[in-house]
Tab-separated table of C-alpha atoms in Angstrom:
chain	number	residue	atom	x	y	z
A	1	ALA	CA	65.905	105.719	103.488
A	2	GLN	CA	64.254	108.832	101.915
A	3	SER	CA	61.859	107.771	98.992
A	4	VAL	CA	59.509	108.545	96.839
A	5	THR	CA	57.688	106.681	94.797
A	6	GLN	CA	54.611	107.194	92.598
A	7	PRO	CA	53.201	103.490	92.198
A	8	ASP	CA	51.969	104.568	88.785
A	9	ILE	CA	53.911	104.371	85.005
A	10	HIS	CA	50.656	105.294	83.295
A	11	ILE	CA	47.692	106.301	83.512
A	12	THR	CA	45.175	106.217	81.153
A	13	VAL	CA	41.451	108.120	82.035
A	14	SER	CA	38.649	109.479	79.710
A	15	GLU	CA	38.281	113.428	79.216
A	16	GLY	CA	35.560	114.132	81.807
A	17	ALA	CA	36.506	110.971	84.732
A	18	SER	CA	37.973	111.508	87.526
A	19	LEU	CA	41.813	111.548	88.230
A	20	GLU	CA	43.653	110.330	91.270
A	21	LEU	CA	47.822	110.089	91.079
A	22	ARG	CA	48.922	108.910	94.279
A	23	CYS	CA	52.194	109.348	95.396
A	24	ASN	CA	53.981	107.812	99.038
A	25	TYR	CA	56.636	109.124	100.123
A	26	SER	CA	59.241	107.654	103.213
A	27	TYR	CA	61.126	111.095	105.043
A	28	GLY	CA	62.538	110.525	109.000
A	29	ALA	CA	61.542	114.710	109.084
A	30	THR	CA	58.809	116.647	108.224
A	31	PRO	CA	58.401	116.670	104.651
A	32	TYR	CA	57.677	120.148	101.948
A	33	LEU	CA	55.755	117.943	98.439
A	34	PHE	CA	54.757	119.379	95.648
A	35	TRP	CA	53.431	117.950	92.210
A	36	TYR	CA	54.777	119.159	89.386
A	37	VAL	CA	53.451	118.842	85.775
A	38	GLN	CA	56.109	118.345	82.742
A	39	SER	CA	54.685	118.330	79.497
A	40	PRO	CA	56.904	116.790	76.559
A	41	GLY	CA	60.150	119.615	75.530
A	42	GLN	CA	58.773	121.290	78.545
A	43	GLY	CA	60.088	122.297	82.032
A	44	LEU	CA	58.561	121.218	84.976
A	45	GLN	CA	55.073	123.526	85.767
A	46	LEU	CA	54.353	123.727	89.852
A	47	LEU	CA	50.745	122.494	90.124
A	48	LEU	CA	50.244	123.214	94.234
A	49	LYS	CA	52.424	122.194	97.274
A	50	TYR	CA	52.537	121.467	100.872
A	51	PHE	CA	54.327	122.809	103.711
A	52	SER	CA	51.690	123.242	106.615
A	53	GLY	CA	48.456	123.279	107.598
A	54	ASP	CA	45.721	122.353	106.106
A	55	THR	CA	45.494	119.311	104.537
A	56	LEU	CA	43.918	120.049	101.618
A	57	VAL	CA	45.147	121.651	98.937
A	58	GLN	CA	43.797	123.592	96.188
A	59	GLY	CA	46.608	124.322	93.138
A	60	ILE	CA	46.354	125.687	89.927
A	61	LYS	CA	44.232	123.834	86.846
A	62	GLY	CA	41.771	122.699	88.743
A	63	PHE	CA	43.627	120.254	91.422
A	64	GLU	CA	44.039	119.857	94.606
A	65	ALA	CA	46.198	117.020	96.807
A	66	GLU	CA	45.838	115.471	100.172
A	67	PHE	CA	48.433	115.228	102.446
A	68	LYS	CA	47.786	112.244	104.866
A	69	ARG	CA	50.163	111.801	107.572
A	70	SER	CA	49.523	108.608	108.441
A	71	GLN	CA	49.425	106.844	105.174
A	72	SER	CA	52.640	108.631	104.323
A	73	SER	CA	50.901	110.037	101.444
A	74	PHE	CA	50.540	113.254	99.182
A	75	ASN	CA	47.615	111.853	96.177
A	76	LEU	CA	47.267	114.581	93.602
A	77	ARG	CA	43.228	114.402	92.505
A	78	LYS	CA	41.014	116.590	89.627
A	79	PRO	CA	37.355	116.078	89.579
A	80	SER	CA	37.067	116.079	85.440
A	81	VAL	CA	39.783	115.635	83.921
A	82	HIS	CA	40.328	117.801	80.620
A	83	TRP	CA	42.519	116.405	76.874
A	84	SER	CA	45.277	119.626	77.831
A	85	ASP	CA	45.854	117.572	81.442
A	86	ALA	CA	48.188	114.816	79.719
A	87	ALA	CA	51.687	115.393	80.771
A	88	GLU	CA	53.325	113.586	82.866
A	89	TYR	CA	53.334	114.071	86.921
A	90	PHE	CA	56.049	114.865	89.553
A	91	CYS	CA	55.666	114.485	92.572
A	92	ALA	CA	58.202	115.227	95.130
A	93	VAL	CA	59.667	116.177	98.190
A	94	GLY	CA	62.481	117.925	100.133
A	95	ALA	CA	62.899	118.187	104.324
A	96	ILE	CA	65.081	120.169	106.085
A	97	ASP	CA	67.850	116.802	106.552
A	98	SER	CA	68.796	117.094	102.805
A	99	GLY	CA	68.904	120.695	102.736
A	100	TYR	CA	65.877	120.762	101.270
A	101	ALA	CA	66.972	119.656	97.666
A	102	LEU	CA	64.557	117.852	96.298
A	103	ASN	CA	63.440	114.387	95.511
A	104	PHE	CA	61.387	112.653	93.291
A	105	GLY	CA	59.036	110.133	92.162
A	106	LYS	CA	59.631	108.532	88.811
A	107	GLY	CA	57.109	109.959	87.370
A	108	THR	CA	53.210	109.050	85.941
A	109	SER	CA	52.461	109.521	82.833
A	110	LEU	CA	48.842	110.524	82.438
A	111	LEU	CA	47.105	109.895	78.833
A	112	VAL	CA	43.679	111.072	78.373
A	113	THR	CA	41.061	109.696	76.022
A	114	PRO	CA	38.742	110.969	74.110
B	1	LYS	CA	57.991	138.912	85.293
B	2	ALA	CA	60.465	137.387	82.835
B	3	GLY	CA	60.532	132.780	83.998
B	4	VAL	CA	63.788	130.762	84.610
B	5	THR	CA	65.570	131.260	80.903
B	6	GLN	CA	68.631	128.563	80.212
B	7	THR	CA	70.923	128.533	77.540
B	8	PRO	CA	71.604	127.145	75.359
B	9	ARG	CA	68.417	124.973	74.796
B	10	TYR	CA	70.317	122.311	72.351
B	11	LEU	CA	73.733	120.210	72.161
B	12	ILE	CA	75.530	117.898	70.419
B	13	LYS	CA	78.897	116.588	72.399
B	14	THR	CA	81.568	114.099	71.535
B	15	ARG	CA	82.175	111.929	74.987
B	16	GLY	CA	85.893	113.291	76.537
B	17	GLN	CA	84.346	117.307	75.735
B	18	GLN	CA	83.058	119.609	78.071
B	19	VAL	CA	80.665	121.708	78.364
B	20	THR	CA	78.827	125.217	79.882
B	21	LEU	CA	75.596	124.965	80.277
B	22	SER	CA	73.869	128.282	81.722
B	23	CYS	CA	70.844	129.782	84.134
B	24	SER	CA	69.436	132.612	84.720
B	25	PRO	CA	66.574	132.903	87.716
B	26	ILE	CA	64.253	134.804	87.505
B	27	SER	CA	64.376	138.360	88.644
B	28	GLY	CA	65.258	138.518	92.519
B	29	HIS	CA	66.335	135.098	93.233
B	30	ARG	CA	68.654	133.882	94.733
B	31	SER	CA	69.738	130.276	95.053
B	32	VAL	CA	69.628	128.124	91.518
B	33	SER	CA	69.665	124.478	91.476
B	34	TRP	CA	70.540	122.005	88.938
B	35	TYR	CA	68.917	118.848	88.991
B	36	GLN	CA	70.015	115.590	85.622
B	37	GLN	CA	66.405	114.357	84.039
B	38	THR	CA	67.019	111.092	82.505
B	39	PRO	CA	65.096	108.737	81.103
B	40	GLY	CA	66.441	105.406	83.711
B	41	GLN	CA	67.307	107.288	86.583
B	42	GLY	CA	65.036	110.414	86.199
B	43	LEU	CA	65.526	113.448	88.444
B	44	GLN	CA	68.564	113.831	90.223
B	45	PHE	CA	69.692	116.896	91.898
B	46	LEU	CA	73.071	117.929	90.654
B	47	PHE	CA	73.913	121.272	93.449
B	48	GLU	CA	71.936	124.273	94.906
B	49	TYR	CA	74.094	127.712	94.867
B	50	PHE	CA	73.432	130.359	96.942
B	51	SER	CA	75.223	134.178	97.382
B	52	GLU	CA	77.162	132.645	95.040
B	53	THR	CA	78.337	129.700	97.011
B	54	GLN	CA	77.571	126.124	96.401
B	55	ARG	CA	75.223	124.875	99.406
B	56	ASN	CA	74.111	121.516	98.840
B	57	LYS	CA	75.416	118.717	96.725
B	58	GLY	CA	73.995	116.087	95.177
B	59	ASN	CA	76.298	112.298	94.413
B	60	PHE	CA	78.001	113.014	90.603
B	61	PRO	CA	81.119	112.983	90.050
B	62	GLY	CA	83.339	115.774	90.335
B	63	ARG	CA	83.589	115.715	86.867
B	64	PHE	CA	80.097	117.703	87.406
B	65	SER	CA	80.466	121.533	88.648
B	66	GLY	CA	78.973	124.901	88.362
B	67	ARG	CA	79.600	128.415	90.336
B	68	GLN	CA	76.988	130.975	90.593
B	69	PHE	CA	77.864	135.030	90.050
B	70	SER	CA	77.086	137.792	91.983
B	71	ASN	CA	73.182	138.700	89.557
B	72	SER	CA	72.701	135.290	91.027
B	73	ARG	CA	72.911	133.569	87.283
B	74	SER	CA	74.526	130.023	87.447
B	75	GLU	CA	76.701	127.727	85.046
B	76	MET	CA	77.034	124.447	85.275
B	77	ASN	CA	79.989	122.095	83.864
B	78	VAL	CA	80.597	118.662	82.534
B	79	SER	CA	84.149	118.003	81.702
B	80	THR	CA	85.306	115.164	80.460
B	81	LEU	CA	81.394	113.523	78.745
B	82	GLU	CA	80.152	110.835	79.051
B	83	LEU	CA	77.966	108.480	76.864
B	84	GLY	CA	75.881	108.185	79.959
B	85	ASP	CA	75.320	111.875	81.173
B	86	SER	CA	73.284	113.010	77.632
B	87	ALA	CA	70.766	114.108	78.830
B	88	LEU	CA	68.288	117.002	80.388
B	89	TYR	CA	69.715	119.743	82.805
B	90	LEU	CA	67.150	121.928	84.607
B	91	CYS	CA	68.442	124.612	86.655
B	92	ALA	CA	65.398	125.887	89.319
B	93	SER	CA	65.433	129.005	91.467
B	94	SER	CA	63.686	130.449	94.391
B	95	LEU	CA	64.077	133.751	96.247
B	96	ALA	CA	65.919	132.207	99.446
B	97	ARG	CA	67.201	128.720	100.881
B	98	GLY	CA	64.822	126.268	102.479
B	99	THR	CA	61.146	125.920	101.835
B	100	ASP	CA	61.146	128.302	99.139
B	101	THR	CA	59.238	126.968	95.931
B	102	GLN	CA	61.699	126.339	92.690
B	103	TYR	CA	60.146	126.880	89.607
B	104	PHE	CA	62.042	125.488	86.785
B	105	GLY	CA	63.367	126.507	83.738
B	106	PRO	CA	62.711	124.249	79.915
B	107	GLY	CA	65.977	122.890	80.299
B	108	THR	CA	68.816	122.694	78.007
B	109	ARG	CA	68.771	119.006	76.331
B	110	LEU	CA	72.627	117.160	75.920
B	111	THR	CA	73.206	115.092	73.417
B	112	VAL	CA	77.032	112.985	73.955
B	113	LEU	CA	78.372	111.356	71.260
């Protein structure tokens, strides 16, 4: 069955520290991968996406993600976290055999401490 | 360009009532998808409309329906509301079907009492 797993429900990081949010997927077809961020009371904002090509993808707000086919992972990274990065982060996967409907992970809540 | 807009932003209904939510996509976008977000189930795909036709449907009961108009605006309807329908309903638009990026609106917060 198709699935998207974000193993960490909550993560706390000190401001200025590096960040890595994990995402693992299980898909039969070639997946299309996304990271979205949601602030309280807001909709989802796209951070970055991977369709094909270079497996290291750059996004907005200094985020990047690396697609590793052998590990079925698409982890999100940021070298130095800012207090404004505190939010909920969602990994999402789409594929042709699901009509490209996005399948979301449960999300990781990021808390940034001073 | 204006983003995806959803109206109303907040709704309170009682069990058994029905509700209609509206979504206006980004200008030029022809595909509209709807998602339900709840604390327990997370984000779940409801359905997708393209060129006024439903192209894809998630695993939701028939009480959930939608439609798309010729100007790509979309509405979703939930009939015979249940307490469990309380959720944030998100609309997303994309230029076309397939791998085009989906851009999300702010959502409609529905509370069923």
